[in-house]
Coordinates of C-alpha atoms in Angstrom, one line a residue:
X1 CA 20.7 51.6 19.4
X2 CA 17.5 51.7 21.6
X3 CA 14.4 49.8 20.6
X4 CA 11.0 51.5 20.7
X5 CA 10.0 50.0 24.1
X6 CA 13.2 51.2 25.7
X7 CA 12.8 54.7 24.2
X8 CA 9.3 55.0 25.6
X9 CA 10.5 53.9 29.0
X10 CA 13.5 56.3 28.9
X11 CA 11.4 59.2 27.8
X12 CA 9.1 58.7 30.7
X13 CA 12.1 58.7 33.1
X14 CA 13.5 61.9 31.5
X15 CA 10.4 63.8 32.3
X16 CA 11.7 63.8 35.9
X17 CA 14.6 66.0 35.0
X18 CA 14.5 69.3 36.9
X19 CA 17.4 71.1 35.1
X20 CA 19.3 70.7 31.8
X21 CA 21.8 67.9 31.4
X22 CA 24.8 68.1 29.1
X23 CA 26.5 65.0 27.6
X24 CA 30.0 65.9 26.2
X25 CA 31.4 63.1 24.0
X26 CA 35.1 62.5 23.0
X27 CA 35.1 60.4 19.8
X28 CA 37.4 59.1 17.1
X29 CA 36.8 57.3 13.8
X30 CA 36.2 53.8 15.3
X31 CA 32.9 52.1 14.9
X32 CA 32.4 52.2 18.6
X33 CA 32.5 56.0 18.5
X34 CA 29.8 56.0 15.9
X35 CA 27.7 53.8 18.1
X36 CA 28.1 56.1 21.0
X37 CA 27.3 59.1 19.0
X38 CA 24.1 57.4 17.8
X39 CA 23.1 56.5 21.4
X40 CA 23.6 60.0 22.7
X41 CA 21.7 61.4 19.8
X42 CA 18.7 59.1 20.5
X43 CA 18.8 60.1 24.2
X44 CA 18.8 63.8 23.5
X45 CA 15.9 63.4 21.1
X46 CA 13.8 62.1 24.0
X47 CA 14.0 65.3 26.2
X48 CA 14.5 69.0 25.5
X49 CA 16.6 69.1 28.7
X50 CA 19.3 66.8 27.4
X51 CA 22.0 68.3 25.2
X52 CA 24.9 66.7 23.4
X53 CA 28.3 68.2 22.5
X54 CA 30.9 66.4 20.4
X55 CA 33.9 68.5 21.3
X56 CA 35.2 66.5 24.3
X57 CA 38.9 66.3 24.9
X58 CA 39.1 63.1 26.9
X59 CA 42.0 60.9 25.8
X60 CA 39.8 57.8 26.2
X61 CA 37.7 57.5 23.1
X62 CA 34.9 56.8 22.8
X63 CA 33.8 58.3 26.1
X64 CA 31.4 61.0 27.4
X65 CA 30.8 63.0 30.6
X66 CA 27.5 63.8 32.2
X67 CA 27.0 67.2 33.9
X68 CA 24.1 69.2 35.3
X69 CA 23.5 72.9 34.6
X70 CA 25.0 75.1 37.2
X71 CA 26.7 72.3 39.1
X72 CA 30.3 71.2 39.1
X73 CA 30.5 67.4 38.7
X74 CA 33.0 64.9 37.2
X75 CA 31.1 61.8 36.0
X76 CA 31.9 59.9 32.9
X77 CA 31.5 56.7 30.9
X78 CA 34.3 55.3 28.7
X79 CA 31.8 52.9 27.4
X80 CA 28.6 52.5 25.5
X81 CA 26.5 51.9 28.6
X82 CA 23.9 49.4 27.5
X83 CA 23.4 45.9 28.9
X84 CA 23.5 45.9 32.7
X85 CA 25.0 49.4 32.7
X86 CA 22.0 51.1 31.0
X87 CA 20.4 51.6 34.4
X88 CA 23.6 53.3 35.6
X89 CA 23.3 55.7 32.7
X90 CA 19.7 56.5 33.4
X91 CA 20.4 57.1 37.1
X92 CA 23.3 59.4 36.2
X93 CA 21.1 61.4 33.9
X94 CA 18.4 61.8 36.5
X95 CA 20.7 62.6 39.3
X96 CA 22.7 65.2 37.3
X97 CA 19.3 66.6 36.3
X98 CA 18.2 67.2 39.9
X99 CA 16.1 64.2 40.5
X100 CA 16.7 63.2 44.2
X101 CA 18.5 59.9 44.8
X102 CA 16.9 57.2 46.9
X103 CA 19.5 57.4 49.6
X104 CA 19.1 58.4 53.3
X105 CA 19.7 62.1 54.0
X106 CA 22.5 61.2 56.5
X107 CA 24.4 59.3 53.7
X108 CA 24.0 62.2 51.3
X109 CA 25.4 64.6 53.9
X110 CA 28.3 62.1 54.7
X111 CA 29.2 62.2 51.0
X112 CA 29.1 65.9 50.7
X113 CA 31.2 66.3 53.8
X114 CA 34.1 64.1 52.5
X115 CA 37.3 66.0 52.7
X116 CA 39.9 65.2 50.0
X117 CA 40.2 64.7 46.3
X118 CA 39.1 61.3 45.1
X119 CA 39.6 60.2 41.4
X120 CA 37.9 56.8 40.9
X121 CA 38.2 54.6 37.8
X122 CA 36.0 51.5 37.6
X123 CA 36.8 48.8 35.1
X124 CA 33.6 46.9 34.3
X125 CA 31.9 44.7 31.6
X126 CA 28.5 45.2 30.2
X127 CA 27.5 41.6 31.1
X128 CA 28.6 41.9 34.7
X129 CA 25.6 42.0 37.1
X130 CA 27.8 43.0 40.0
X131 CA 29.3 46.0 38.3
X132 CA 26.3 48.4 38.3
X133 CA 26.1 48.7 42.1
X134 CA 29.7 49.9 42.1
X135 CA 29.3 52.2 39.1
X136 CA 26.1 53.7 40.5
X137 CA 27.5 54.3 44.0
X138 CA 30.5 56.1 42.7
X139 CA 28.5 58.1 40.1
X140 CA 26.2 59.3 42.9
X141 CA 29.2 60.4 44.9
X142 CA 30.5 62.3 41.9
X143 CA 27.1 64.0 41.5
X144 CA 27.0 65.1 45.2
X145 CA 30.6 66.1 45.8
X146 CA 32.6 68.1 43.2
X147 CA 35.9 66.8 44.7
X148 CA 35.0 63.3 43.7
X149 CA 35.6 62.1 40.1
X150 CA 34.5 58.9 38.6
X151 CA 34.7 57.2 35.2
X152 CA 33.2 53.8 34.3
X153 CA 35.4 52.0 31.8
X154 CA 34.3 49.1 29.6
X155 CA 37.2 46.6 29.7
X156 CA 36.2 45.2 26.3
X157 CA 36.7 48.7 24.7
X158 CA 39.9 49.5 26.4
X159 CA 41.7 46.2 26.5
X160 CA 45.1 47.9 26.4
X161 CA 44.4 49.5 29.8
X162 CA 43.1 46.2 31.1
X163 CA 46.3 44.4 30.1
X164 CA 48.6 47.2 31.3
X165 CA 46.9 47.3 34.7
X166 CA 46.7 43.5 34.9
X167 CA 43.0 43.5 35.5
X168 CA 41.6 39.9 35.6
X169 CA 38.2 40.5 37.2
X170 CA 35.4 43.1 37.2
X171 CA 34.5 45.3 38.8
X172 CA 38.0 46.6 39.6
X173 CA 38.3 50.1 41.1
X174 CA 41.3 52.4 41.2
X175 CA 41.5 55.4 43.5
X176 CA 43.9 58.2 42.5
X177 CA 45.8 55.7 40.3
X178 CA 46.1 53.0 43.0
X179 CA 44.1 49.7 43.4
X180 CA 41.1 50.4 45.7
X181 CA 39.0 47.3 45.5
X182 CA 37.7 44.4 43.3
X183 CA 34.3 42.7 43.3
X184 CA 30.9 43.9 44.3
X185 CA 30.9 46.9 46.7
X186 CA 27.9 48.9 47.9
X187 CA 27.8 52.5 48.8
X188 CA 28.2 52.0 52.5
X189 CA 31.3 49.8 51.9
X190 CA 33.0 52.4 49.7
X191 CA 32.3 55.2 52.2
X192 CA 33.6 53.0 55.1
X193 CA 36.9 52.7 53.3
X194 CA 37.4 56.4 52.6
X195 CA 35.6 58.0 55.6
X196 CA 37.8 56.9 58.5
X197 CA 35.4 58.1 61.2
X198 CA 32.4 56.3 59.7
X199 CA 32.8 53.0 61.6
X200 CA 33.0 54.6 65.0
X201 CA 30.0 56.8 64.4
X202 CA 28.0 53.8 63.1
X203 CA 29.0 51.6 66.1
X204 CA 27.8 54.3 68.5
X205 CA 24.5 54.6 66.7
X206 CA 23.8 50.9 66.6
X207 CA 25.0 50.3 70.2
X208 CA 22.3 52.8 71.4
X209 CA 19.5 50.7 69.9
X210 CA 16.8 49.3 72.2
X211 CA 16.6 45.5 72.4
X212 CA 14.5 43.8 69.7
X213 CA 11.8 41.2 70.2
X214 CA 13.3 39.3 67.2
X215 CA 16.8 40.1 65.9
X216 CA 17.7 38.4 62.6
X217 CA 21.2 37.9 61.4
X218 CA 21.4 37.7 57.6
X219 CA 19.7 39.5 54.8
X220 CA 19.2 36.8 52.1
X221 CA 15.8 35.2 51.3
X222 CA 15.6 33.4 54.6
X223 CA 16.5 36.5 56.7
X224 CA 14.1 38.7 54.7
X225 CA 11.2 36.3 55.0
X226 CA 11.8 36.0 58.7
X227 CA 11.8 39.8 59.0
X228 CA 8.5 40.1 57.2
X229 CA 6.8 37.3 59.1
X230 CA 8.1 38.6 62.5
X231 CA 7.2 42.2 61.8
X232 CA 3.6 41.2 60.7
X233 CA 3.1 40.0 64.3
X234 CA 3.5 43.6 65.5
X235 CA 6.7 42.9 67.4
X236 CA 9.9 45.0 67.3
X237 CA 12.0 43.4 64.5
X238 CA 15.6 44.1 63.4
X239 CA 17.7 42.6 60.7
X240 CA 21.5 42.9 60.6
X241 CA 23.2 41.9 57.3
X242 CA 26.6 42.2 55.7
X243 CA 24.9 42.3 52.2
X244 CA 21.2 42.5 52.1
X245 CA 20.2 40.0 49.4
X246 CA 22.9 37.5 50.2
X247 CA 23.8 35.1 47.4
X248 CA 21.0 36.4 45.2
X249 CA 23.2 39.5 44.5
X250 CA 25.6 37.1 42.7
X251 CA 22.9 35.2 40.8
X252 CA 22.3 36.3 37.2
X253 CA 19.0 34.5 36.4
X254 CA 16.3 33.2 38.8
X255 CA 13.8 31.1 36.9
X256 CA 12.2 28.8 39.6
X257 CA 10.7 31.1 42.2
X258 CA 7.0 30.2 42.0
X259 CA 4.8 33.0 40.4
X260 CA 7.9 34.8 39.1
X261 CA 8.8 33.2 35.7
X262 CA 12.1 35.1 35.5
X263 CA 14.1 37.8 37.3
X264 CA 17.7 38.7 38.0
X265 CA 19.4 38.4 41.3
X266 CA 20.0 42.1 42.0
X267 CA 16.4 42.9 41.2
X268 CA 15.2 40.1 43.4
X269 CA 17.4 41.3 46.3
X270 CA 16.1 44.9 45.9
X271 CA 12.5 43.5 46.1
X272 CA 13.4 41.5 49.3
X273 CA 14.7 44.7 50.9
X274 CA 11.7 46.8 49.8
X275 CA 9.3 44.2 51.2
X276 CA 11.1 44.2 54.6
X277 CA 11.1 48.0 54.7
X278 CA 7.3 48.0 54.1
X279 CA 6.8 46.4 57.5
X280 CA 8.8 48.8 59.6
X281 CA 11.8 46.4 60.0
X282 CA 14.9 48.1 61.3
X283 CA 17.5 47.2 58.6
X284 CA 21.1 47.4 59.6
X285 CA 23.0 46.7 56.3
X286 CA 26.7 46.5 55.8
X287 CA 27.4 45.0 59.2
X288 CA 29.5 41.9 59.8
X289 CA 28.5 39.8 62.9
X290 CA 31.4 38.2 64.9
X291 CA 29.7 36.6 67.9
X292 CA 26.5 35.4 69.4
X293 CA 25.8 35.1 73.2
X294 CA 22.6 33.4 74.2
X295 CA 20.4 34.7 76.9
X296 CA 21.6 33.9 80.4
X297 CA 18.2 33.0 81.6
X298 CA 14.7 32.3 80.2
X299 CA 13.1 35.5 79.0
X300 CA 16.5 37.2 79.0
X301 CA 18.3 38.9 76.1
X302 CA 20.6 37.3 73.6
X303 CA 23.5 39.5 72.3
X304 CA 25.0 39.8 68.9
X305 CA 28.4 41.5 68.6
X306 CA 29.3 43.3 65.3
X307 CA 32.8 43.7 63.8
X308 CA 32.7 47.5 64.6
X309 CA 32.3 46.7 68.3
X310 CA 28.5 47.5 68.6
X311 CA 26.3 45.0 70.5
X312 CA 22.7 44.4 69.6
X313 CA 20.2 42.5 71.8
X314 CA 17.1 40.5 71.1
X315 CA 14.6 38.4 73.1
X316 CA 14.9 35.8 70.3
X317 CA 17.5 35.6 67.5
X318 CA 17.1 34.0 64.0
X319 CA 20.4 33.2 62.4
X320 CA 20.4 33.1 58.6
X321 CA 24.0 33.8 57.5
X322 CA 23.8 31.9 54.2
X323 CA 26.7 30.5 52.4
X324 CA 29.6 31.5 50.0
X325 CA 31.4 29.9 47.1
X326 CA 33.5 27.0 48.1
X327 CA 37.2 27.2 47.4
X328 CA 39.0 24.4 45.6
X329 CA 41.9 24.9 48.1
X330 CA 44.8 24.0 45.9
X331 CA 48.2 25.8 45.6
X332 CA 47.8 29.0 43.5
X333 CA 44.1 29.6 44.1
X334 CA 44.5 32.3 46.7
X335 CA 47.5 33.8 45.1
X336 CA 45.8 34.3 41.7
X337 CA 42.3 35.2 42.9
X338 CA 41.1 38.0 40.6
X339 CA 44.2 37.4 38.5
X340 CA 42.8 34.6 36.5
X341 CA 41.0 32.7 39.3
X342 CA 37.3 33.7 39.2
X343 CA 34.0 32.6 40.6
X344 CA 31.5 34.5 38.4
X345 CA 31.5 33.6 34.7
X346 CA 28.9 36.2 33.9
X347 CA 31.0 39.0 35.4
X348 CA 34.5 38.0 34.4
X349 CA 33.9 35.9 31.3
X350 CA 34.3 38.8 28.8
X351 CA 37.8 39.5 30.2
X352 CA 38.9 36.1 28.8
X353 CA 37.5 36.6 25.3
X354 CA 39.4 34.5 22.8
X355 CA 41.5 32.8 25.5
X356 CA 41.4 29.2 26.9
X357 CA 39.9 28.7 30.3
X358 CA 38.9 25.9 32.7
X359 CA 35.8 25.3 34.8
X360 CA 36.1 23.2 38.0
X361 CA 32.9 21.5 38.9
X362 CA 30.4 19.3 37.1
X363 CA 27.2 20.2 38.8
X364 CA 24.5 22.5 37.4
X365 CA 26.4 25.7 38.2
X366 CA 29.7 24.4 36.6
X367 CA 28.0 23.1 33.5
X368 CA 26.0 26.3 33.1
X369 CA 29.2 28.3 33.5
X370 CA 31.0 26.2 30.8
X371 CA 28.1 26.7 28.4
X372 CA 28.1 30.5 28.9
X373 CA 31.8 30.8 28.6
X374 CA 32.0 28.7 25.4
X375 CA 30.3 31.5 23.6
X376 CA 33.0 34.0 24.6
X377 CA 36.3 32.3 25.1
X378 CA 38.4 30.2 22.7
X379 CA 38.1 26.9 24.5
X380 CA 36.7 25.5 27.8
X381 CA 37.9 22.5 29.7
X382 CA 35.5 21.3 32.4
X383 CA 36.9 19.2 35.2
X384 CA 34.8 17.0 37.5
X385 CA 36.1 14.9 40.5
X386 CA 33.4 12.3 40.2
X387 CA 33.2 9.7 37.4
X388 CA 30.3 11.4 35.7
X389 CA 28.8 14.9 35.6
X390 CA 26.2 15.7 38.2
X391 CA 24.3 18.4 36.3
X392 CA 20.8 18.0 34.8
X393 CA 20.6 15.9 31.7
X394 CA 19.4 18.8 29.5
X395 CA 22.5 20.9 30.5
X396 CA 24.9 18.0 29.9
X397 CA 23.4 17.5 26.4
X398 CA 23.9 21.1 25.6
X399 CA 27.4 21.1 26.9
X400 CA 28.5 18.1 25.0
X401 CA 27.1 19.6 21.8
X402 CA 29.5 22.5 21.9
X403 CA 32.6 22.2 19.6
X404 CA 35.0 24.2 21.9
X405 CA 34.4 22.3 25.1
X406 CA 36.3 19.3 26.6
X407 CA 35.0 17.4 29.6
X408 CA 37.3 15.6 32.0
X409 CA 35.7 13.4 34.6
X410 CA 37.3 11.4 37.4
X411 CA 40.1 14.0 37.8
X412 CA 41.3 16.0 40.8
X413 CA 42.6 19.6 40.4
X414 CA 46.0 19.7 42.2
X415 CA 47.2 23.3 41.5
X416 CA 46.9 26.6 39.7
X417 CA 50.0 27.9 38.0
X418 CA 51.0 31.4 37.2
X419 CA 53.9 33.6 36.2
X420 CA 53.6 35.8 39.3
X421 CA 51.2 38.1 37.7
X422 CA 48.4 36.0 36.3
X423 CA 47.3 32.4 35.7
X424 CA 49.0 30.4 33.0
X425 CA 48.1 26.8 33.6
X426 CA 46.1 24.3 35.7
X427 CA 47.4 21.0 37.0
X428 CA 45.2 17.9 37.6
X429 CA 45.6 14.2 38.5
X430 CA 43.8 11.4 36.7
X431 CA 42.2 9.5 39.6
X432 CA 42.3 6.1 37.8
X433 CA 45.9 6.1 36.7
X434 CA 47.4 8.7 39.1
X435 CA 49.0 10.4 36.2
X436 CA 49.6 14.2 36.5
X437 CA 48.6 16.5 33.7
X438 CA 48.8 20.2 33.0
X439 CA 46.6 22.5 30.8
X440 CA 47.9 25.8 29.5
X441 CA 45.2 28.4 29.9
X442 CA 44.4 32.0 31.0
X443 CA 41.6 31.6 33.5
X444 CA 40.1 29.2 36.0
X445 CA 36.4 29.4 37.1
X446 CA 35.6 27.6 40.4
X447 CA 32.1 26.3 40.6
X448 CA 32.1 23.5 43.3
X449 CA 29.2 24.5 45.5
X450 CA 28.8 26.4 48.7
X451 CA 30.2 26.5 52.3
X452 CA 28.0 27.8 55.2
X453 CA 29.0 31.1 56.8
X454 CA 29.0 29.7 60.4
X455 CA 32.6 29.9 61.6
X456 CA 31.5 32.6 64.1
X457 CA 28.9 30.2 65.6
X458 CA 31.3 27.4 66.6
X459 CA 31.0 26.6 70.3
X460 CA 27.6 28.5 70.5
X461 CA 25.1 26.3 68.7
X462 CA 25.5 22.7 67.4
X463 CA 27.0 22.4 63.9
X464 CA 27.1 19.4 61.6
X465 CA 30.4 17.9 60.3
X466 CA 29.9 20.1 57.3
X467 CA 29.6 23.3 59.4
X468 CA 25.8 23.6 58.9
X469 CA 23.6 24.7 61.8
X470 CA 21.7 21.8 63.2
X471 CA 18.0 22.6 63.4
X472 CA 14.7 20.7 64.1
X473 CA 11.5 20.8 62.2
X474 CA 10.6 24.2 63.9
X475 CA 14.0 25.7 62.9
X476 CA 15.1 25.6 66.6
X477 CA 18.9 25.2 67.2
X478 CA 20.5 23.5 70.2
X479 CA 20.1 26.7 72.2
X480 CA 16.7 27.9 73.4
X481 CA 15.6 31.2 71.9
X482 CA 18.0 30.8 68.9
X483 CA 16.5 29.8 65.6
X484 CA 18.2 29.3 62.2
X485 CA 17.1 29.2 58.5
X486 CA 18.4 29.0 55.0
X487 CA 21.4 27.6 53.3
X488 CA 23.6 27.6 56.5
X489 CA 21.4 25.0 58.1
X490 CA 21.0 21.2 57.8
X491 CA 17.8 21.6 55.7
X492 CA 18.4 19.9 52.4
X493 CA 17.9 21.5 49.0
X494 CA 19.7 24.9 48.9
X495 CA 17.1 26.8 46.9
X496 CA 15.8 30.3 47.2
X497 CA 12.2 29.3 47.7
X498 CA 13.2 26.7 50.4
X499 CA 15.2 29.4 52.2
X500 CA 12.3 31.8 52.1
X501 CA 9.9 29.2 53.5
X502 CA 12.3 28.2 56.3
X503 CA 12.7 31.9 57.2
X504 CA 9.0 32.3 57.6
X505 CA 8.9 29.1 59.7
X506 CA 11.7 30.4 61.9
X507 CA 9.9 33.7 62.6
X508 CA 6.7 31.9 63.5
X509 CA 8.6 29.6 65.9
X510 CA 10.4 32.6 67.4
X511 CA 7.1 34.4 68.0
X512 CA 5.7 31.2 69.6
X513 CA 8.8 31.2 71.8
X514 CA 8.2 34.8 72.9
X515 CA 4.6 34.1 73.7
X516 CA 5.6 31.2 76.0
X517 CA 8.6 33.0 77.6
X518 CA 8.6 35.0 80.9
X519 CA 8.1 38.7 80.3
X520 CA 11.3 40.5 81.4
X521 CA 10.9 43.0 84.2
X522 CA 11.2 46.7 83.4
X523 CA 14.1 48.6 84.8
X524 CA 13.6 49.2 88.5
X525 CA 10.6 46.8 88.7
X526 CA 10.8 44.0 91.3
X527 CA 10.7 40.5 89.9
X528 CA 8.0 38.4 91.6
X529 CA 9.3 35.7 93.9

């Protein structure tokens, strides 16, 4: 199951175990059970502290639980956790074996103090790059608190459960048998949903912060670069982000960042955060910003209001809120989101194995999605509004060579149809003739570009007709002391490397603004006439 390189790496990690770990497998006579048995045997052979038992009684088979000697914990995998979930398995082994997690002590205590019984079930796929964050967060909670149970379930192995629970997207999480959440969730988001007092405590903590010299809104490549460049100037720098990493968290492969031939989005996002932390940047993750108030006078403080009510202040503010997937905005899209309407082919594609699907969008992302899906699903229909596909020629050539792909150009999607539970068809109109058509299918993947996250800035800074923040060559907005960078701005070419460069430029411009601005008087100090 594991190649020699992976075995060597895993053996090195397992040397960090501080106490024995037991893996208890529940198996049957299926080939997948034999594969799981082989995997667990290979892991146990790499460390004398890892022991395997084959007498598990779980009704899900194949599955196994992970436990640490002398500790009550309820952590399991109804899966053969390879692919993107192999890291989840390694972390579970280390944490069950006493290796300390890389989590702030306050968060660890918050998890241990949770009052109640929580039984989590996460349905995931091994090709989903968003699933590991959810699985790893819930696994950690199960390690730290014996009243928390978690099992990660591979939807491909347990398709009966997936169908019975009408799961059409991963990750999908159930808590005590009821739907809890779908899509990417980080540890702080999960805790905020089950710890009712967390939001008020966090608001009080953030509201007590001293003003920043530079306050950055957004934790994508632009925001992270701005934070590093500002902090390197030796000034007090803070960054507030809803999801540190931004769109890169939803990006499977990154192949065009100069000097990095290939990486994956979540790894790139983690590197961004680590780089910012290395420069003493105050990172406030998991926070949604709702309003921006510019400084009332030169040299004064701008204010940023968070959804939890806290207010942060900065002498200069850099806005880098990024963008999100654009909706097609037709009847049925919102109703069937995560019930057949999807936006991530890598995450949700395996759920449509052997079924017909459609992809809306003929740019690079749409064509790449259709190519990926063609290897999993029965048939792909790609729809493009323009008379021709807009993707790179090499991608179009690959797409048109596939036998189970049909391309429809010059068509307009008019609706997504379902039976009340899940998608069953897509309707479109031929733009030349006006004739309406319908395709019977099981899933629709929307890939039509991005929309800037700037609704909260309307009326504060100038926006373009597309909702982008209008900036000049120095990243300055229409308001003095407010700068902007990244995909939410009018800068062309929405690329990671472009966003990073713009973030650095915005930080340098903000620093120059601070140097040339009046120094605010200290409390109680008279202001010169």
